[in-house]
Amino acid sequence: MSPLSRSSHALVTGGGRGIGLAVAAALSKAGATVTVLGRNRATLDAAVASGAAQFAAVADVADQASVTSAIAEAAARQPIDILVANAGAAESAPFGRSDAALFQRMMDVNFMGVVHAAQAVLPGMIERRRGRIVAVASTAGLKGYAYVSAYSAAKHAVIGLVRSLALETAKSGVTVNAVCPGFTETDLLEGSIDNIIKKTGRSREQAIAELSKHNPQGRLVAPSEVADAVLWLCGEGAVSITGQAIAVAGGEV
């Protein structure tokens, strides 16, 4: 992949930790100017201090006004060429105990968070006839898992959005893709591990093994592996790649 330059401005939502932080670090190392966006000022500042990003913006992706304002401020500093819509959240419950509020929370963060960020950056990208939008979805956007129907529904919605938006922007110089990680070593996964331990009495090692068995390689995915896929999609070598949902999951899907 061609190195990026500091004239390329990347904005990563949920960029203060986990996959988002790994993506921000990879983009920054490749030469881009990176702004991380999230709700927690401390984790964002830590990302900047570590060199993973150059700027930070505080916003809740579920709040359109908040996202629009933060992205406008970042774009005023430097036009945004790359959006990595990574922010997300996961809650698990049997479908019978998944009320409307749970479904709404999952849709607001995991789906509408992508919509809000994309709507904020796309007009400028189209005007400049260059841009990359990458949504971090999940294998849960490509297949079903028991007890996460709301989360899976929201991630499926992200894939549908990516495929449709890619067609709308096909001649604009903008590409729109998704990466779909399997179970990945992040603090979000730690919540799933804790949940398994509490509900089943299994050890931490047994809980990790339960999640790892979904991956034919028999392991958890590293955030850096997801970041590498994102980095490729943001480069010149991927100019013909759009509307795709690329699984980073050891052959699970």
XYZ file of C-alpha atoms in Angstrom:
253
model
C 0.000 0.000 0.000
C 1.250 3.491 -0.792
C 2.255 5.443 2.306
C -0.198 8.095 3.364
C 0.899 11.688 3.850
C 0.199 14.246 6.555
C -1.970 15.944 3.935
C -4.333 12.980 4.383
C -6.595 13.597 7.371
C -8.153 10.511 8.938
C -10.877 10.598 11.565
C -11.417 7.477 13.668
C -14.505 7.186 15.864
C -14.080 5.185 19.041
C -10.390 5.885 18.524
C -9.297 5.955 22.141
C -9.112 2.213 22.727
C -9.274 -1.277 21.223
C -9.568 -1.611 17.465
C -10.027 2.146 17.018
C -6.749 2.906 18.782
C -4.925 0.272 16.728
C -6.379 1.749 13.523
C -5.415 5.280 14.549
C -1.854 4.161 15.315
C -1.544 2.334 11.973
C -2.825 5.319 9.993
C -0.559 7.691 11.887
C 2.461 5.426 11.356
C 1.622 5.311 7.638
C 1.851 9.102 7.542
C -1.697 10.398 7.906
C -2.784 13.132 10.264
C -5.223 11.402 12.619
C -8.054 12.764 14.744
C -9.575 10.350 17.237
C -13.178 10.924 18.283
C -14.914 9.460 21.307
C -16.716 10.182 24.550
C -13.824 9.864 26.990
C -11.440 12.820 26.915
C -8.823 11.008 29.019
C -8.471 8.026 26.671
C -8.411 10.320 23.643
C -5.706 12.490 25.180
C -3.735 9.349 25.973
C -3.974 8.310 22.316
C -2.572 11.673 21.258
C 0.174 11.549 23.892
C 1.217 8.088 22.672
C 1.568 9.306 19.098
C -1.317 7.181 17.818
C -3.135 10.399 16.843
C -2.408 14.088 16.466
C -5.778 15.511 17.531
C -8.790 14.521 19.638
C -12.486 15.381 19.439
C -15.086 14.607 22.103
C -18.507 13.468 20.875
C -21.086 10.726 21.335
C -21.646 9.030 17.968
C -25.267 8.340 18.894
C -25.882 12.105 19.112
C -25.998 13.555 15.600
C -25.561 17.170 16.672
C -22.532 16.259 18.770
C -20.910 14.308 15.943
C -21.666 16.929 13.295
C -20.180 19.710 15.411
C -17.022 17.772 16.327
C -16.392 16.660 12.746
C -16.977 20.164 11.403
C -14.352 21.478 13.829
C -11.879 18.773 12.780
C -12.557 19.380 9.076
C -12.036 23.126 9.511
C -8.538 22.333 10.695
C -7.916 20.029 7.731
C -10.385 18.422 5.283
C -11.182 14.814 6.177
C -10.112 12.283 3.553
C -10.588 9.098 5.573
C -13.368 8.134 7.972
C -13.071 4.974 10.021
C -16.438 4.547 11.730
C -15.359 2.200 14.496
C -17.297 3.220 17.613
C -19.584 0.481 18.859
C -21.095 -1.288 21.829
C -22.388 -4.787 22.499
C -25.048 -6.060 24.862
C -26.212 -9.649 25.142
C -29.601 -11.029 26.185
C -32.007 -13.720 24.996
C -34.384 -12.337 22.381
C -37.318 -12.735 24.765
C -35.621 -10.378 27.213
C -34.343 -7.951 24.598
C -36.710 -5.027 24.945
C -37.179 -2.112 22.580
C -34.749 0.027 24.577
C -31.953 -2.525 24.110
C -32.579 -2.685 20.366
C -32.619 1.110 20.218
C -29.306 1.399 22.090
C -27.628 -1.067 19.740
C -28.989 0.682 16.660
C -28.113 4.164 17.932
C -24.455 3.375 18.591
C -23.583 0.662 16.090
C -25.655 1.794 13.105
C -26.704 5.427 13.497
C -23.209 6.238 14.749
C -21.921 5.217 11.312
C -24.707 7.137 9.571
C -24.031 10.335 11.531
C -20.296 10.280 10.867
C -20.684 9.404 7.184
C -23.229 12.153 6.605
C -20.853 14.656 8.206
C -17.824 13.808 6.041
C -19.316 12.714 2.718
C -20.256 16.105 1.200
C -16.667 17.321 1.498
C -15.263 14.080 0.112
C -17.573 14.212 -2.894
C -16.716 17.856 -3.524
C -12.977 17.045 -3.510
C -13.602 13.783 -5.410
C -11.523 11.737 -3.021
C -12.276 9.847 0.147
C -12.328 6.574 2.013
C -15.071 5.464 4.387
C -14.464 2.266 6.321
C -17.020 0.980 8.812
C -15.837 -1.460 11.452
C -18.720 -3.907 11.513
C -18.397 -7.485 12.779
C -18.822 -11.081 11.737
C -22.167 -10.510 13.506
C -23.027 -8.417 10.444
C -22.456 -11.437 8.212
C -23.987 -14.239 10.289
C -26.094 -14.683 13.381
C -25.020 -15.427 16.940
C -27.333 -16.503 19.723
C -28.176 -13.996 22.477
C -27.006 -10.896 20.587
C -29.936 -10.397 18.201
C -29.986 -6.611 18.661
C -26.253 -6.236 18.154
C -26.281 -8.542 15.145
C -29.245 -6.704 13.611
C -27.419 -3.380 13.948
C -24.243 -4.757 12.384
C -26.227 -6.281 9.507
C -27.685 -2.803 8.985
C -24.156 -1.389 8.724
C -23.311 -3.853 5.948
C -26.479 -2.907 4.072
C -25.587 0.765 4.401
C -22.059 0.174 3.112
C -23.267 -1.738 0.069
C -25.873 0.868 -0.825
C -23.665 3.894 -0.200
C -20.863 2.369 -2.271
C -23.204 2.312 -5.282
C -24.285 5.917 -4.733
C -20.677 7.100 -4.566
C -19.116 4.770 -7.142
C -18.273 7.563 -9.604
C -17.379 10.179 -7.004
C -13.845 9.153 -6.095
C -15.058 7.869 -2.717
C -14.973 4.219 -1.673
C -17.118 2.728 1.092
C -16.253 -0.583 2.709
C -16.565 -2.528 5.940
C -14.211 -4.753 7.857
C -15.831 -7.487 9.918
C -13.658 -8.713 12.772
C -14.377 -11.927 14.587
C -13.847 -12.084 18.349
C -10.982 -9.642 18.923
C -8.757 -9.003 21.932
C -10.273 -5.731 23.187
C -11.819 -4.403 26.378
C -15.211 -4.843 24.668
C -14.493 -8.567 24.499
C -13.505 -8.514 28.160
C -17.146 -7.764 28.935
C -18.197 -10.897 27.058
C -15.595 -12.952 28.897
C -16.787 -11.645 32.259
C -20.377 -12.394 31.279
C -19.516 -16.017 30.451
C -17.658 -16.415 33.736
C -20.556 -15.009 35.772
C -23.277 -16.984 34.016
C -21.516 -20.332 33.653
C -18.924 -20.449 36.425
C -16.215 -21.232 33.880
C -12.648 -20.055 34.336
C -11.245 -17.161 32.314
C -9.269 -19.615 30.172
C -12.408 -21.652 29.484
C -14.353 -18.501 28.608
C -11.680 -17.415 26.128
C -11.658 -20.913 24.639
C -15.442 -20.725 24.221
C -15.080 -17.561 22.149
C -11.989 -18.715 20.271
C -13.711 -21.853 19.014
C -15.715 -19.738 16.541
C -12.444 -18.986 14.730
C -11.219 -21.974 12.671
C -7.677 -20.870 13.524
C -8.574 -21.418 17.163
C -7.559 -17.992 18.441
C -8.730 -14.467 19.052
C -8.027 -11.792 16.450
C -5.475 -9.086 17.308
C -6.566 -5.438 16.888
C -3.482 -4.835 14.729
C -4.767 -7.383 12.202
C -7.996 -5.428 11.809
C -5.997 -2.212 11.517
C -3.920 -3.684 8.682
C -7.089 -4.446 6.704
C -8.361 -0.902 7.265
C -5.008 0.554 6.235
C -5.085 -1.327 2.952
C -8.618 -0.118 2.185
C -7.452 3.461 2.763
C -4.577 3.228 0.295
C -4.320 3.856 -3.424
C -4.070 0.136 -4.097
C -7.693 -0.307 -3.021
C -9.195 2.305 -5.326
C -11.344 -0.351 -7.044
C -12.483 -1.938 -3.776
C -15.872 -0.596 -2.712
C -19.071 -2.021 -1.281
C -17.187 -4.895 0.344
C -17.494 -6.477 3.783
C -14.125 -8.056 4.517
C -14.045 -10.610 7.311
C -10.984 -10.655 9.561
C -11.894 -13.833 11.368
C -9.617 -16.741 10.521
C -12.048 -18.237 8.020
C -15.145 -18.166 10.256
C -17.302 -16.702 7.477
